[in-house]
């Protein structure tokens, strides 16, 4: 797989919009996602294999803090290291923007994602009860970034 990561453009979103729910799991509504792409404090990236989008990820910045908004991998391309490469890119952006920490929420049932975040030294700092669909808890994880 020759994976390349690029800043996401609206045309990329338009390519994946028809298959978001079928191939990428539950996700925000298209209007919310388009709003994120237009937000000057948000950065989104796509992972492409040839010209096929196999994943995407985003980060939102507020002062010196970053929040991972999502890391989403095409169902047929999971467990290939794509999530790791996208997370590395998000961490790189946070460092470039002089952020002191990165925080995220993850469904407590998403063991693969939790393992990914632990691999990158995110630590559990809290819990949001019944956050996902009013049933599943969200684990809050944070990574402190070294000062540059």
PDB file of C-alpha atoms in Angstrom:
ATOM      1  CA  UNK A   1       0.000   0.000   0.000  1.00  0.00           C
ATOM      2  CA  UNK A   2       1.437   3.361  -1.023  1.00  0.00           C
ATOM      3  CA  UNK A   3      -0.239   5.620   1.512  1.00  0.00           C
ATOM      4  CA  UNK A   4      -0.038   9.385   1.216  1.00  0.00           C
ATOM      5  CA  UNK A   5      -1.515  11.949   3.589  1.00  0.00           C
ATOM      6  CA  UNK A   6      -2.813  15.281   2.299  1.00  0.00           C
ATOM      7  CA  UNK A   7      -4.747  18.216   3.713  1.00  0.00           C
ATOM      8  CA  UNK A   8      -8.421  17.480   3.115  1.00  0.00           C
ATOM      9  CA  UNK A   9     -10.312  19.605   0.624  1.00  0.00           C
ATOM     10  CA  UNK A  10     -14.057  19.924   0.206  1.00  0.00           C
ATOM     11  CA  UNK A  11     -13.798  17.877  -3.005  1.00  0.00           C
ATOM     12  CA  UNK A  12     -12.341  14.994  -0.930  1.00  0.00           C
ATOM     13  CA  UNK A  13     -15.321  15.127   1.389  1.00  0.00           C
ATOM     14  CA  UNK A  14     -17.687  15.137  -1.584  1.00  0.00           C
ATOM     15  CA  UNK A  15     -16.030  11.933  -2.830  1.00  0.00           C
ATOM     16  CA  UNK A  16     -16.598  10.069   0.431  1.00  0.00           C
ATOM     17  CA  UNK A  17     -19.915  11.635   1.486  1.00  0.00           C
ATOM     18  CA  UNK A  18     -22.070   9.016  -0.313  1.00  0.00           C
ATOM     19  CA  UNK A  19     -20.326   6.130   1.500  1.00  0.00           C
ATOM     20  CA  UNK A  20     -19.675   7.702   4.924  1.00  0.00           C
ATOM     21  CA  UNK A  21     -22.204   5.652   6.858  1.00  0.00           C
ATOM     22  CA  UNK A  22     -21.715   2.453   4.868  1.00  0.00           C
ATOM     23  CA  UNK A  23     -17.909   2.306   4.799  1.00  0.00           C
ATOM     24  CA  UNK A  24     -16.718   4.564   7.639  1.00  0.00           C
ATOM     25  CA  UNK A  25     -19.118   3.886  10.573  1.00  0.00           C
ATOM     26  CA  UNK A  26     -21.431   6.416  12.184  1.00  0.00           C
ATOM     27  CA  UNK A  27     -20.297   9.929  11.589  1.00  0.00           C
ATOM     28  CA  UNK A  28     -21.328  13.544  11.817  1.00  0.00           C
ATOM     29  CA  UNK A  29     -23.897  14.891   9.442  1.00  0.00           C
ATOM     30  CA  UNK A  30     -22.453  16.225   6.187  1.00  0.00           C
ATOM     31  CA  UNK A  31     -23.347  19.799   7.176  1.00  0.00           C
ATOM     32  CA  UNK A  32     -21.426  19.572  10.464  1.00  0.00           C
ATOM     33  CA  UNK A  33     -18.440  18.126   8.650  1.00  0.00           C
ATOM     34  CA  UNK A  34     -18.488  20.839   5.974  1.00  0.00           C
ATOM     35  CA  UNK A  35     -18.556  23.423   8.774  1.00  0.00           C
ATOM     36  CA  UNK A  36     -15.468  21.842  10.299  1.00  0.00           C
ATOM     37  CA  UNK A  37     -13.646  21.995   6.967  1.00  0.00           C
ATOM     38  CA  UNK A  38     -14.406  25.722   6.774  1.00  0.00           C
ATOM     39  CA  UNK A  39     -13.258  26.403  10.355  1.00  0.00           C
ATOM     40  CA  UNK A  40      -9.892  28.186  10.340  1.00  0.00           C
ATOM     41  CA  UNK A  41      -8.949  26.505  13.639  1.00  0.00           C
ATOM     42  CA  UNK A  42      -9.507  22.983  12.335  1.00  0.00           C
ATOM     43  CA  UNK A  43      -7.127  20.869  10.281  1.00  0.00           C
ATOM     44  CA  UNK A  44      -8.262  17.775   8.398  1.00  0.00           C
ATOM     45  CA  UNK A  45      -6.236  15.242   6.475  1.00  0.00           C
ATOM     46  CA  UNK A  46      -7.036  12.345   4.175  1.00  0.00           C
ATOM     47  CA  UNK A  47      -5.075   9.160   3.764  1.00  0.00           C
ATOM     48  CA  UNK A  48      -5.061   8.065   0.133  1.00  0.00           C
ATOM     49  CA  UNK A  49      -3.969   4.815  -1.439  1.00  0.00           C
ATOM     50  CA  UNK A  50      -3.554   5.725  -5.099  1.00  0.00           C
ATOM     51  CA  UNK A  51      -6.537   8.057  -5.487  1.00  0.00           C
ATOM     52  CA  UNK A  52      -8.813   6.149  -3.097  1.00  0.00           C
ATOM     53  CA  UNK A  53      -9.501   7.732   0.293  1.00  0.00           C
ATOM     54  CA  UNK A  54      -8.945   5.066   2.959  1.00  0.00           C
ATOM     55  CA  UNK A  55      -9.161   7.312   6.012  1.00  0.00           C
ATOM     56  CA  UNK A  56      -9.302  10.820   7.373  1.00  0.00           C
ATOM     57  CA  UNK A  57      -8.653  12.642  10.604  1.00  0.00           C
ATOM     58  CA  UNK A  58      -9.096  16.065  12.104  1.00  0.00           C
ATOM     59  CA  UNK A  59      -7.868  18.253  14.897  1.00  0.00           C
ATOM     60  CA  UNK A  60      -9.262  21.482  16.282  1.00  0.00           C
ATOM     61  CA  UNK A  61      -7.122  24.106  18.010  1.00  0.00           C
ATOM     62  CA  UNK A  62      -8.131  26.492  20.774  1.00  0.00           C
ATOM     63  CA  UNK A  63      -5.305  28.685  22.094  1.00  0.00           C
ATOM     64  CA  UNK A  64      -2.576  26.213  23.136  1.00  0.00           C
ATOM     65  CA  UNK A  65      -4.783  23.119  23.296  1.00  0.00           C
ATOM     66  CA  UNK A  66      -5.667  20.689  20.525  1.00  0.00           C
ATOM     67  CA  UNK A  67      -8.612  18.315  20.334  1.00  0.00           C
ATOM     68  CA  UNK A  68      -8.699  15.312  18.048  1.00  0.00           C
ATOM     69  CA  UNK A  69     -12.143  15.537  16.485  1.00  0.00           C
ATOM     70  CA  UNK A  70     -11.955  12.212  14.678  1.00  0.00           C
ATOM     71  CA  UNK A  71      -9.848   9.519  13.130  1.00  0.00           C
ATOM     72  CA  UNK A  72     -11.913   7.452  10.724  1.00  0.00           C
ATOM     73  CA  UNK A  73     -10.645   4.518   8.664  1.00  0.00           C
ATOM     74  CA  UNK A  74     -12.482   2.785   5.811  1.00  0.00           C
ATOM     75  CA  UNK A  75     -13.799  -0.503   7.231  1.00  0.00           C
ATOM     76  CA  UNK A  76     -11.932  -2.598   4.643  1.00  0.00           C
ATOM     77  CA  UNK A  77      -8.602  -0.871   5.408  1.00  0.00           C
ATOM     78  CA  UNK A  78      -8.386  -1.152   9.187  1.00  0.00           C
ATOM     79  CA  UNK A  79      -5.452  -2.612  11.103  1.00  0.00           C
ATOM     80  CA  UNK A  80      -2.973  -1.540   8.421  1.00  0.00           C
ATOM     81  CA  UNK A  81      -1.344   1.344  10.337  1.00  0.00           C
ATOM     82  CA  UNK A  82      -3.397   4.071   8.652  1.00  0.00           C
ATOM     83  CA  UNK A  83      -4.750   5.360  11.964  1.00  0.00           C
ATOM     84  CA  UNK A  84      -1.217   5.590  13.338  1.00  0.00           C
ATOM     85  CA  UNK A  85      -0.026   7.635  10.376  1.00  0.00           C
ATOM     86  CA  UNK A  86      -2.987  10.000  10.629  1.00  0.00           C
ATOM     87  CA  UNK A  87      -2.514  10.404  14.386  1.00  0.00           C
ATOM     88  CA  UNK A  88       1.188  11.164  13.826  1.00  0.00           C
ATOM     89  CA  UNK A  89       0.147  13.918  11.406  1.00  0.00           C
ATOM     90  CA  UNK A  90      -2.285  15.413  13.935  1.00  0.00           C
ATOM     91  CA  UNK A  91       0.392  15.398  16.644  1.00  0.00           C
ATOM     92  CA  UNK A  92       2.826  17.040  14.225  1.00  0.00           C
ATOM     93  CA  UNK A  93       0.324  19.853  13.507  1.00  0.00           C
ATOM     94  CA  UNK A  94      -0.337  20.387  17.222  1.00  0.00           C
ATOM     95  CA  UNK A  95       3.393  20.691  17.854  1.00  0.00           C
ATOM     96  CA  UNK A  96       3.861  23.095  14.922  1.00  0.00           C
ATOM     97  CA  UNK A  97       1.081  25.271  16.346  1.00  0.00           C
ATOM     98  CA  UNK A  98       2.796  25.271  19.782  1.00  0.00           C
ATOM     99  CA  UNK A  99       0.034  23.359  21.546  1.00  0.00           C
ATOM    100  CA  UNK A 100       0.803  22.082  25.033  1.00  0.00           C
ATOM    101  CA  UNK A 101      -1.622  19.154  24.946  1.00  0.00           C
ATOM    102  CA  UNK A 102      -3.912  17.063  22.771  1.00  0.00           C
ATOM    103  CA  UNK A 103      -7.183  15.697  24.121  1.00  0.00           C
ATOM    104  CA  UNK A 104      -9.704  13.280  22.633  1.00  0.00           C
ATOM    105  CA  UNK A 105     -12.763  11.236  23.455  1.00  0.00           C
ATOM    106  CA  UNK A 106     -13.085   7.577  22.561  1.00  0.00           C
ATOM    107  CA  UNK A 107     -15.886   5.078  23.052  1.00  0.00           C
ATOM    108  CA  UNK A 108     -14.911   2.758  25.893  1.00  0.00           C
ATOM    109  CA  UNK A 109     -15.867  -0.183  23.638  1.00  0.00           C
ATOM    110  CA  UNK A 110     -13.433   0.867  20.889  1.00  0.00           C
ATOM    111  CA  UNK A 111     -10.510  -1.202  22.157  1.00  0.00           C
ATOM    112  CA  UNK A 112      -8.464  -0.830  18.944  1.00  0.00           C
ATOM    113  CA  UNK A 113      -8.610   2.973  19.143  1.00  0.00           C
ATOM    114  CA  UNK A 114      -7.770   2.991  22.862  1.00  0.00           C
ATOM    115  CA  UNK A 115      -4.720   0.822  22.158  1.00  0.00           C
ATOM    116  CA  UNK A 116      -3.672   3.201  19.373  1.00  0.00           C
ATOM    117  CA  UNK A 117      -3.877   6.222  21.671  1.00  0.00           C
ATOM    118  CA  UNK A 118      -1.974   4.441  24.445  1.00  0.00           C
ATOM    119  CA  UNK A 119       0.741   3.555  21.914  1.00  0.00           C
ATOM    120  CA  UNK A 120       1.145   7.314  21.366  1.00  0.00           C
ATOM    121  CA  UNK A 121       1.262   7.954  25.142  1.00  0.00           C
ATOM    122  CA  UNK A 122      -2.232   9.351  25.647  1.00  0.00           C
ATOM    123  CA  UNK A 123      -3.396   8.870  29.226  1.00  0.00           C
ATOM    124  CA  UNK A 124      -6.918   8.483  30.561  1.00  0.00           C
ATOM    125  CA  UNK A 125      -7.976  11.636  32.410  1.00  0.00           C
ATOM    126  CA  UNK A 126     -11.746  11.294  32.679  1.00  0.00           C
ATOM    127  CA  UNK A 127     -15.011   9.693  31.681  1.00  0.00           C
ATOM    128  CA  UNK A 128     -18.212  11.045  30.126  1.00  0.00           C
ATOM    129  CA  UNK A 129     -21.019   8.712  31.100  1.00  0.00           C
ATOM    130  CA  UNK A 130     -23.506   7.635  28.441  1.00  0.00           C
ATOM    131  CA  UNK A 131     -21.939  10.039  25.947  1.00  0.00           C
ATOM    132  CA  UNK A 132     -22.372   7.956  22.786  1.00  0.00           C
ATOM    133  CA  UNK A 133     -26.034   7.417  21.852  1.00  0.00           C
ATOM    134  CA  UNK A 134     -26.942   7.887  25.526  1.00  0.00           C
ATOM    135  CA  UNK A 135     -25.553   4.407  26.275  1.00  0.00           C
ATOM    136  CA  UNK A 136     -21.771   4.055  25.839  1.00  0.00           C
ATOM    137  CA  UNK A 137     -19.275   5.949  27.960  1.00  0.00           C
ATOM    138  CA  UNK A 138     -16.567   8.146  26.459  1.00  0.00           C
ATOM    139  CA  UNK A 139     -13.056   7.897  27.833  1.00  0.00           C
ATOM    140  CA  UNK A 140     -11.233  11.241  27.809  1.00  0.00           C
ATOM    141  CA  UNK A 141      -7.538  10.896  27.001  1.00  0.00           C
ATOM    142  CA  UNK A 142      -4.796  13.511  26.897  1.00  0.00           C
ATOM    143  CA  UNK A 143      -1.226  13.679  25.681  1.00  0.00           C
ATOM    144  CA  UNK A 144       1.041  16.410  27.059  1.00  0.00           C
ATOM    145  CA  UNK A 145       3.354  17.817  24.412  1.00  0.00           C
ATOM    146  CA  UNK A 146       6.904  18.888  25.200  1.00  0.00           C
ATOM    147  CA  UNK A 147       7.596  22.589  24.999  1.00  0.00           C
ATOM    148  CA  UNK A 148       9.408  23.577  21.843  1.00  0.00           C
TER     149      UNK A 148
END
